[in-house]
């Protein structure tokens, strides 16, 4: 069983290949990133070797060592693994361990001939390690490298020049291996996060409906797929198509998680038959129980489209009103006079359901405020709802529909802003053709 590490160490020098000695009092966790950046820019720092050998005081295996520019390599000695643990500080670059040391835990070499090395690798997973053995023990030396050592050295062939070169090689190899491992782990985490977030995005349930659906989603967080905005569309057994879009205040991972919870709750409640004020009141209860802070709220827009597709019910909870476009008529916003409060602001709030006429052929666009709050040029002016309506009218006149319309709208808003938008953006479009 490995000896427990008595304190949490900062990132050791071996990860960069060189590091200054640890100042008295150690380094705080907050200082660690700055220290690492300093290490990267250091042109040269003396190397430090930790020798683990049962009789280092009387051993001549470590002669005077010099690094590549002729500076002496510092040597610390430990007679056993307990001493090695105490001497293993952040400024140690490389460990030279004698494989002839007694195995930890009283085990014999026959039970695990590399027990000492394995223990050192567990104790110092971020340090470069060299294995020291007898010249006739080539098989065990090669096995030491397969287990995790950067290289091996034969005791009776050792001289200062060879050992100095081996230390520098081991440090650089460990640094390269660590960088490669970090890169691979980062890629794996990114792939896992993308798979998770992609799985949390909604899959519309519109089987049996003649309506066409399109959506566009752009989170405000860098390298994220999911933000605090959320949307969904489902068709219930009576033929009614229900659409929803919402926005949790903020756009971090906590807000994204809460948005997913609200979306899933909305779908479940809708399929269970709830609608309008009753549905929004239940969603507010979900929000109040799941939010991390009492200041968190969410805006929401719900639309339920009748089976004949000609009329719809609209509920707004502090959310921008949808845009309706019909052939031969200018695109306009649906009425928002009865806009209720955002979810989570007022206990016992009510959300009136408004009846709106859609007609035989139409396009209905639901969106979050990220689409209208982007800036226009370098000034402080924002696009706003009026600017968005004018933009969509022009794009419709150019013949854009469906996915192409949403893509053009989001791209133009981004270009007007002069770059990426700070807030999440979600837009969905439902079309009905005659």
PDB file of C-alpha atoms in Angstrom, residues 43-286:
ATOM      1  CA  UNK A  43      15.971  30.376 -19.682  1.00  0.00           C
ATOM      2  CA  UNK A  44      17.856  28.102 -17.320  1.00  0.00           C
ATOM      3  CA  UNK A  45      17.500  26.684 -13.802  1.00  0.00           C
ATOM      4  CA  UNK A  46      19.783  24.294 -11.944  1.00  0.00           C
ATOM      5  CA  UNK A  47      18.509  20.717 -12.015  1.00  0.00           C
ATOM      6  CA  UNK A  48      17.901  18.787  -8.800  1.00  0.00           C
ATOM      7  CA  UNK A  49      18.247  15.000  -8.503  1.00  0.00           C
ATOM      8  CA  UNK A  50      16.746  12.906  -5.716  1.00  0.00           C
ATOM      9  CA  UNK A  51      18.802   9.731  -5.204  1.00  0.00           C
ATOM     10  CA  UNK A  52      17.081   6.856  -3.403  1.00  0.00           C
ATOM     11  CA  UNK A  53      19.775   4.345  -2.410  1.00  0.00           C
ATOM     12  CA  UNK A  54      20.250   2.340   0.771  1.00  0.00           C
ATOM     13  CA  UNK A  55      23.763   3.653   1.466  1.00  0.00           C
ATOM     14  CA  UNK A  56      24.195   6.965  -0.363  1.00  0.00           C
ATOM     15  CA  UNK A  57      26.681   8.292   2.190  1.00  0.00           C
ATOM     16  CA  UNK A  58      29.216   5.648   1.368  1.00  0.00           C
ATOM     17  CA  UNK A  59      28.317   5.136  -2.279  1.00  0.00           C
ATOM     18  CA  UNK A  60      30.343   6.499  -5.143  1.00  0.00           C
ATOM     19  CA  UNK A  61      27.659   5.980  -7.770  1.00  0.00           C
ATOM     20  CA  UNK A  62      26.921   9.696  -8.076  1.00  0.00           C
ATOM     21  CA  UNK A  63      30.058  11.644  -9.014  1.00  0.00           C
ATOM     22  CA  UNK A  64      30.074  15.374  -9.609  1.00  0.00           C
ATOM     23  CA  UNK A  65      27.274  16.166 -12.059  1.00  0.00           C
ATOM     24  CA  UNK A  66      27.058  19.070 -14.488  1.00  0.00           C
ATOM     25  CA  UNK A  67      24.146  20.150 -16.646  1.00  0.00           C
ATOM     26  CA  UNK A  68      24.273  21.130 -20.330  1.00  0.00           C
ATOM     27  CA  UNK A  69      25.731  24.589 -19.577  1.00  0.00           C
ATOM     28  CA  UNK A  70      28.220  23.398 -16.993  1.00  0.00           C
ATOM     29  CA  UNK A  71      26.278  24.238 -13.852  1.00  0.00           C
ATOM     30  CA  UNK A  72      26.295  21.651 -11.061  1.00  0.00           C
ATOM     31  CA  UNK A  73      23.261  19.395 -10.657  1.00  0.00           C
ATOM     32  CA  UNK A  74      22.076  19.407  -7.055  1.00  0.00           C
ATOM     33  CA  UNK A  75      21.798  15.966  -5.440  1.00  0.00           C
ATOM     34  CA  UNK A  76      19.576  15.012  -2.521  1.00  0.00           C
ATOM     35  CA  UNK A  77      19.920  11.584  -0.989  1.00  0.00           C
ATOM     36  CA  UNK A  78      17.414   9.324   0.726  1.00  0.00           C
ATOM     37  CA  UNK A  79      18.169   5.953   2.354  1.00  0.00           C
ATOM     38  CA  UNK A  80      14.594   4.696   2.090  1.00  0.00           C
ATOM     39  CA  UNK A  81      11.182   5.552   0.698  1.00  0.00           C
ATOM     40  CA  UNK A  82      10.078   7.357   3.839  1.00  0.00           C
ATOM     41  CA  UNK A  83      13.002   9.780   3.564  1.00  0.00           C
ATOM     42  CA  UNK A  84      12.372  10.093  -0.178  1.00  0.00           C
ATOM     43  CA  UNK A  85       8.801  11.203   0.449  1.00  0.00           C
ATOM     44  CA  UNK A  86      10.011  13.907   2.823  1.00  0.00           C
ATOM     45  CA  UNK A  87      12.641  15.175   0.355  1.00  0.00           C
ATOM     46  CA  UNK A  88      10.356  15.057  -2.684  1.00  0.00           C
ATOM     47  CA  UNK A  89       9.591  18.780  -2.997  1.00  0.00           C
ATOM     48  CA  UNK A  90       8.491  20.834  -5.970  1.00  0.00           C
ATOM     49  CA  UNK A  91      12.008  21.757  -7.098  1.00  0.00           C
ATOM     50  CA  UNK A  92      13.066  18.131  -7.664  1.00  0.00           C
ATOM     51  CA  UNK A  93      13.334  17.396 -11.382  1.00  0.00           C
ATOM     52  CA  UNK A  94      14.405  13.761 -11.470  1.00  0.00           C
ATOM     53  CA  UNK A  95      14.495  10.694  -9.194  1.00  0.00           C
ATOM     54  CA  UNK A  96      17.196   8.005  -9.406  1.00  0.00           C
ATOM     55  CA  UNK A  97      15.977   4.887  -7.612  1.00  0.00           C
ATOM     56  CA  UNK A  98      18.064   1.799  -6.865  1.00  0.00           C
ATOM     57  CA  UNK A  99      16.064  -1.306  -7.787  1.00  0.00           C
ATOM     58  CA  UNK A 100      18.029  -3.265  -5.181  1.00  0.00           C
ATOM     59  CA  UNK A 101      16.268  -1.471  -2.336  1.00  0.00           C
ATOM     60  CA  UNK A 102      13.961  -3.631  -0.174  1.00  0.00           C
ATOM     61  CA  UNK A 103      10.428  -3.674  -1.511  1.00  0.00           C
ATOM     62  CA  UNK A 104       7.843  -1.657   0.471  1.00  0.00           C
ATOM     63  CA  UNK A 105       5.563  -3.441   2.898  1.00  0.00           C
ATOM     64  CA  UNK A 106       8.093  -6.165   3.693  1.00  0.00           C
ATOM     65  CA  UNK A 107       7.561  -7.972   0.368  1.00  0.00           C
ATOM     66  CA  UNK A 108      10.438  -9.929  -1.082  1.00  0.00           C
ATOM     67  CA  UNK A 109      11.914  -9.295  -4.517  1.00  0.00           C
ATOM     68  CA  UNK A 110      10.557 -12.626  -5.662  1.00  0.00           C
ATOM     69  CA  UNK A 111       7.014 -11.384  -5.043  1.00  0.00           C
ATOM     70  CA  UNK A 112       7.523  -8.100  -6.910  1.00  0.00           C
ATOM     71  CA  UNK A 113      11.017  -7.332  -8.130  1.00  0.00           C
ATOM     72  CA  UNK A 114       9.947  -3.861  -9.254  1.00  0.00           C
ATOM     73  CA  UNK A 115       8.003  -3.035  -6.091  1.00  0.00           C
ATOM     74  CA  UNK A 116      10.310  -0.170  -5.150  1.00  0.00           C
ATOM     75  CA  UNK A 117      10.028   1.418  -8.578  1.00  0.00           C
ATOM     76  CA  UNK A 118       6.236   1.064  -8.649  1.00  0.00           C
ATOM     77  CA  UNK A 119       6.002   2.678  -5.251  1.00  0.00           C
ATOM     78  CA  UNK A 120       8.127   5.619  -6.390  1.00  0.00           C
ATOM     79  CA  UNK A 121       5.994   6.023  -9.542  1.00  0.00           C
ATOM     80  CA  UNK A 122       2.861   6.115  -7.385  1.00  0.00           C
ATOM     81  CA  UNK A 123       4.473   8.566  -4.995  1.00  0.00           C
ATOM     82  CA  UNK A 124       5.752  10.898  -7.735  1.00  0.00           C
ATOM     83  CA  UNK A 125       3.587  10.451 -10.873  1.00  0.00           C
ATOM     84  CA  UNK A 126       4.681  13.833 -12.275  1.00  0.00           C
ATOM     85  CA  UNK A 127       8.449  13.441 -11.858  1.00  0.00           C
ATOM     86  CA  UNK A 128      11.005  11.949 -14.196  1.00  0.00           C
ATOM     87  CA  UNK A 129      12.319   8.624 -12.848  1.00  0.00           C
ATOM     88  CA  UNK A 130      15.533   6.730 -13.655  1.00  0.00           C
ATOM     89  CA  UNK A 131      16.030   3.098 -12.607  1.00  0.00           C
ATOM     90  CA  UNK A 132      19.454   1.954 -11.340  1.00  0.00           C
ATOM     91  CA  UNK A 133      20.420  -1.726 -11.469  1.00  0.00           C
ATOM     92  CA  UNK A 134      23.329  -4.110 -11.995  1.00  0.00           C
ATOM     93  CA  UNK A 135      24.803  -4.472 -15.498  1.00  0.00           C
ATOM     94  CA  UNK A 136      23.808  -8.135 -15.764  1.00  0.00           C
ATOM     95  CA  UNK A 137      20.160  -7.409 -14.982  1.00  0.00           C
ATOM     96  CA  UNK A 138      19.141  -6.175 -18.446  1.00  0.00           C
ATOM     97  CA  UNK A 139      15.753  -7.890 -18.385  1.00  0.00           C
ATOM     98  CA  UNK A 140      14.647  -6.135 -15.214  1.00  0.00           C
ATOM     99  CA  UNK A 141      16.070  -2.839 -16.498  1.00  0.00           C
ATOM    100  CA  UNK A 142      13.954  -3.074 -19.665  1.00  0.00           C
ATOM    101  CA  UNK A 143      10.909  -4.025 -17.593  1.00  0.00           C
ATOM    102  CA  UNK A 144      11.463  -0.920 -15.462  1.00  0.00           C
ATOM    103  CA  UNK A 145      11.015   1.262 -18.546  1.00  0.00           C
ATOM    104  CA  UNK A 146       7.867  -0.635 -19.532  1.00  0.00           C
ATOM    105  CA  UNK A 147       6.477  -0.060 -16.036  1.00  0.00           C
ATOM    106  CA  UNK A 148       6.982   3.712 -16.256  1.00  0.00           C
ATOM    107  CA  UNK A 149      10.618   4.777 -15.757  1.00  0.00           C
ATOM    108  CA  UNK A 150      12.011   7.189 -18.335  1.00  0.00           C
ATOM    109  CA  UNK A 151      15.277   5.226 -18.664  1.00  0.00           C
ATOM    110  CA  UNK A 152      17.571   2.800 -16.839  1.00  0.00           C
ATOM    111  CA  UNK A 153      21.270   2.939 -15.880  1.00  0.00           C
ATOM    112  CA  UNK A 154      23.778   0.223 -14.922  1.00  0.00           C
ATOM    113  CA  UNK A 155      25.559   0.793 -11.650  1.00  0.00           C
ATOM    114  CA  UNK A 156      29.067  -0.316 -12.700  1.00  0.00           C
ATOM    115  CA  UNK A 157      29.007   1.616 -15.996  1.00  0.00           C
ATOM    116  CA  UNK A 158      27.957   4.915 -14.494  1.00  0.00           C
ATOM    117  CA  UNK A 159      30.012   8.097 -14.765  1.00  0.00           C
ATOM    118  CA  UNK A 160      29.213  11.758 -14.295  1.00  0.00           C
ATOM    119  CA  UNK A 161      28.821  12.565 -17.971  1.00  0.00           C
ATOM    120  CA  UNK A 162      26.486   9.642 -18.656  1.00  0.00           C
ATOM    121  CA  UNK A 163      24.346  10.323 -15.596  1.00  0.00           C
ATOM    122  CA  UNK A 164      24.119  14.052 -16.340  1.00  0.00           C
ATOM    123  CA  UNK A 165      22.952  13.330 -19.872  1.00  0.00           C
ATOM    124  CA  UNK A 166      20.476  10.700 -18.640  1.00  0.00           C
ATOM    125  CA  UNK A 167      18.956  13.154 -16.143  1.00  0.00           C
ATOM    126  CA  UNK A 168      18.461  15.844 -18.779  1.00  0.00           C
ATOM    127  CA  UNK A 169      16.979  13.305 -21.199  1.00  0.00           C
ATOM    128  CA  UNK A 170      14.601  11.897 -18.575  1.00  0.00           C
ATOM    129  CA  UNK A 171      13.384  15.371 -17.571  1.00  0.00           C
ATOM    130  CA  UNK A 172      12.707  16.392 -21.168  1.00  0.00           C
ATOM    131  CA  UNK A 173      11.027  13.082 -21.979  1.00  0.00           C
ATOM    132  CA  UNK A 174       8.789  13.360 -18.919  1.00  0.00           C
ATOM    133  CA  UNK A 175       7.904  16.920 -19.824  1.00  0.00           C
ATOM    134  CA  UNK A 176       7.000  15.830 -23.353  1.00  0.00           C
ATOM    135  CA  UNK A 177       4.984  12.857 -22.097  1.00  0.00           C
ATOM    136  CA  UNK A 178       3.124  15.075 -19.621  1.00  0.00           C
ATOM    137  CA  UNK A 179       2.285  17.642 -22.302  1.00  0.00           C
ATOM    138  CA  UNK A 180       1.061  14.906 -24.628  1.00  0.00           C
ATOM    139  CA  UNK A 181      -1.044  13.345 -21.868  1.00  0.00           C
ATOM    140  CA  UNK A 182      -2.581  16.692 -20.955  1.00  0.00           C
ATOM    141  CA  UNK A 183      -3.434  17.327 -24.592  1.00  0.00           C
ATOM    142  CA  UNK A 184      -5.039  13.898 -24.948  1.00  0.00           C
ATOM    143  CA  UNK A 185      -6.997  14.334 -21.706  1.00  0.00           C
ATOM    144  CA  UNK A 186      -8.158  17.773 -22.806  1.00  0.00           C
ATOM    145  CA  UNK A 187      -9.366  16.409 -26.119  1.00  0.00           C
ATOM    146  CA  UNK A 188     -11.155  13.551 -24.390  1.00  0.00           C
ATOM    147  CA  UNK A 189     -12.866  15.894 -21.927  1.00  0.00           C
ATOM    148  CA  UNK A 190     -13.928  18.169 -24.769  1.00  0.00           C
ATOM    149  CA  UNK A 191     -15.349  15.214 -26.717  1.00  0.00           C
ATOM    150  CA  UNK A 192     -17.208  13.930 -23.653  1.00  0.00           C
ATOM    151  CA  UNK A 193     -18.621  17.380 -22.915  1.00  0.00           C
ATOM    152  CA  UNK A 194     -19.754  17.794 -26.504  1.00  0.00           C
ATOM    153  CA  UNK A 195     -21.428  14.376 -26.504  1.00  0.00           C
ATOM    154  CA  UNK A 196     -23.148  15.201 -23.218  1.00  0.00           C
ATOM    155  CA  UNK A 197     -24.331  18.611 -24.328  1.00  0.00           C
ATOM    156  CA  UNK A 198     -25.440  17.302 -27.730  1.00  0.00           C
ATOM    157  CA  UNK A 199     -27.477  14.639 -25.963  1.00  0.00           C
ATOM    158  CA  UNK A 200     -29.181  17.324 -23.868  1.00  0.00           C
ATOM    159  CA  UNK A 201     -30.327  19.324 -26.894  1.00  0.00           C
ATOM    160  CA  UNK A 202     -34.002  18.644 -27.728  1.00  0.00           C
ATOM    161  CA  UNK A 203     -35.312  16.316 -30.418  1.00  0.00           C
ATOM    162  CA  UNK A 204     -38.640  17.768 -31.645  1.00  0.00           C
ATOM    163  CA  UNK A 205     -41.647  15.414 -31.467  1.00  0.00           C
ATOM    164  CA  UNK A 206     -43.674  16.422 -34.548  1.00  0.00           C
ATOM    165  CA  UNK A 207     -44.639  13.071 -36.028  1.00  0.00           C
ATOM    166  CA  UNK A 208     -47.956  13.404 -37.867  1.00  0.00           C
ATOM    167  CA  UNK A 209     -47.788  17.208 -38.152  1.00  0.00           C
ATOM    168  CA  UNK A 210     -47.627  19.091 -41.449  1.00  0.00           C
ATOM    169  CA  UNK A 211     -45.636  21.933 -39.856  1.00  0.00           C
ATOM    170  CA  UNK A 212     -42.001  22.359 -40.772  1.00  0.00           C
ATOM    171  CA  UNK A 213     -39.481  22.974 -38.008  1.00  0.00           C
ATOM    172  CA  UNK A 214     -36.066  24.659 -37.966  1.00  0.00           C
ATOM    173  CA  UNK A 215     -33.854  25.846 -35.109  1.00  0.00           C
ATOM    174  CA  UNK A 216     -30.583  27.651 -34.553  1.00  0.00           C
ATOM    175  CA  UNK A 217     -28.625  27.633 -31.308  1.00  0.00           C
ATOM    176  CA  UNK A 218     -25.454  29.491 -30.351  1.00  0.00           C
ATOM    177  CA  UNK A 219     -24.290  29.453 -26.703  1.00  0.00           C
ATOM    178  CA  UNK A 220     -22.508  32.467 -25.292  1.00  0.00           C
ATOM    179  CA  UNK A 221     -19.906  30.340 -23.461  1.00  0.00           C
ATOM    180  CA  UNK A 222     -16.704  29.736 -25.384  1.00  0.00           C
ATOM    181  CA  UNK A 223     -16.377  26.182 -26.762  1.00  0.00           C
ATOM    182  CA  UNK A 224     -19.766  25.173 -25.349  1.00  0.00           C
ATOM    183  CA  UNK A 225     -22.723  23.584 -27.097  1.00  0.00           C
ATOM    184  CA  UNK A 226     -25.278  24.391 -24.433  1.00  0.00           C
ATOM    185  CA  UNK A 227     -26.142  27.644 -22.683  1.00  0.00           C
ATOM    186  CA  UNK A 228     -28.907  29.035 -20.502  1.00  0.00           C
ATOM    187  CA  UNK A 229     -31.341  29.270 -23.440  1.00  0.00           C
ATOM    188  CA  UNK A 230     -33.635  26.320 -24.137  1.00  0.00           C
ATOM    189  CA  UNK A 231     -36.446  25.355 -26.510  1.00  0.00           C
ATOM    190  CA  UNK A 232     -38.649  22.419 -27.439  1.00  0.00           C
ATOM    191  CA  UNK A 233     -41.505  21.408 -29.735  1.00  0.00           C
ATOM    192  CA  UNK A 234     -43.944  18.512 -29.256  1.00  0.00           C
ATOM    193  CA  UNK A 235     -47.230  17.367 -30.805  1.00  0.00           C
ATOM    194  CA  UNK A 236     -49.835  15.927 -28.438  1.00  0.00           C
ATOM    195  CA  UNK A 237     -52.322  13.190 -29.220  1.00  0.00           C
ATOM    196  CA  UNK A 238     -55.121  15.646 -30.131  1.00  0.00           C
ATOM    197  CA  UNK A 239     -52.969  17.114 -32.938  1.00  0.00           C
ATOM    198  CA  UNK A 240     -52.008  20.332 -31.109  1.00  0.00           C
ATOM    199  CA  UNK A 241     -48.421  21.442 -31.676  1.00  0.00           C
ATOM    200  CA  UNK A 242     -46.805  23.008 -28.602  1.00  0.00           C
ATOM    201  CA  UNK A 243     -43.665  25.136 -28.937  1.00  0.00           C
ATOM    202  CA  UNK A 244     -41.610  26.744 -26.211  1.00  0.00           C
ATOM    203  CA  UNK A 245     -38.495  28.869 -25.897  1.00  0.00           C
ATOM    204  CA  UNK A 246     -36.925  30.187 -22.702  1.00  0.00           C
ATOM    205  CA  UNK A 247     -33.905  31.866 -21.190  1.00  0.00           C
ATOM    206  CA  UNK A 248     -32.375  31.371 -17.725  1.00  0.00           C
ATOM    207  CA  UNK A 249     -30.627  34.548 -16.569  1.00  0.00           C
ATOM    208  CA  UNK A 250     -26.894  34.078 -17.034  1.00  0.00           C
ATOM    209  CA  UNK A 251     -25.133  31.763 -19.440  1.00  0.00           C
ATOM    210  CA  UNK A 252     -22.820  29.533 -17.384  1.00  0.00           C
ATOM    211  CA  UNK A 253     -22.915  25.758 -16.845  1.00  0.00           C
ATOM    212  CA  UNK A 254     -25.305  26.058 -13.872  1.00  0.00           C
ATOM    213  CA  UNK A 255     -27.761  28.062 -15.950  1.00  0.00           C
ATOM    214  CA  UNK A 256     -27.431  25.551 -18.794  1.00  0.00           C
ATOM    215  CA  UNK A 257     -28.259  22.698 -16.414  1.00  0.00           C
ATOM    216  CA  UNK A 258     -31.298  24.549 -15.068  1.00  0.00           C
ATOM    217  CA  UNK A 259     -32.452  25.263 -18.632  1.00  0.00           C
ATOM    218  CA  UNK A 260     -32.324  21.554 -19.437  1.00  0.00           C
ATOM    219  CA  UNK A 261     -34.359  20.765 -16.304  1.00  0.00           C
ATOM    220  CA  UNK A 262     -37.021  23.318 -17.252  1.00  0.00           C
ATOM    221  CA  UNK A 263     -37.206  22.045 -20.826  1.00  0.00           C
ATOM    222  CA  UNK A 264     -37.646  18.434 -19.732  1.00  0.00           C
ATOM    223  CA  UNK A 265     -40.251  19.486 -17.158  1.00  0.00           C
ATOM    224  CA  UNK A 266     -42.127  21.489 -19.823  1.00  0.00           C
ATOM    225  CA  UNK A 267     -42.219  18.514 -22.183  1.00  0.00           C
ATOM    226  CA  UNK A 268     -43.451  16.153 -19.466  1.00  0.00           C
ATOM    227  CA  UNK A 269     -46.141  18.595 -18.297  1.00  0.00           C
ATOM    228  CA  UNK A 270     -47.252  19.311 -21.867  1.00  0.00           C
ATOM    229  CA  UNK A 271     -47.582  15.642 -22.742  1.00  0.00           C
ATOM    230  CA  UNK A 272     -49.517  15.209 -19.491  1.00  0.00           C
ATOM    231  CA  UNK A 273     -52.092  17.724 -20.749  1.00  0.00           C
ATOM    232  CA  UNK A 274     -51.135  20.949 -18.940  1.00  0.00           C
ATOM    233  CA  UNK A 275     -51.253  24.210 -20.847  1.00  0.00           C
ATOM    234  CA  UNK A 276     -51.116  27.959 -20.360  1.00  0.00           C
ATOM    235  CA  UNK A 277     -51.210  29.413 -16.852  1.00  0.00           C
ATOM    236  CA  UNK A 278     -51.378  26.018 -15.131  1.00  0.00           C
ATOM    237  CA  UNK A 279     -48.262  24.794 -16.933  1.00  0.00           C
ATOM    238  CA  UNK A 280     -46.267  27.975 -16.242  1.00  0.00           C
ATOM    239  CA  UNK A 281     -47.233  27.948 -12.572  1.00  0.00           C
ATOM    240  CA  UNK A 282     -45.933  24.387 -12.237  1.00  0.00           C
ATOM    241  CA  UNK A 283     -42.720  25.310 -14.070  1.00  0.00           C
ATOM    242  CA  UNK A 284     -42.196  28.158 -11.635  1.00  0.00           C
ATOM    243  CA  UNK A 285     -42.360  25.650  -8.774  1.00  0.00           C
ATOM    244  CA  UNK A 286     -39.724  23.524 -10.527  1.00  0.00           C
TER     245      UNK A 286
END
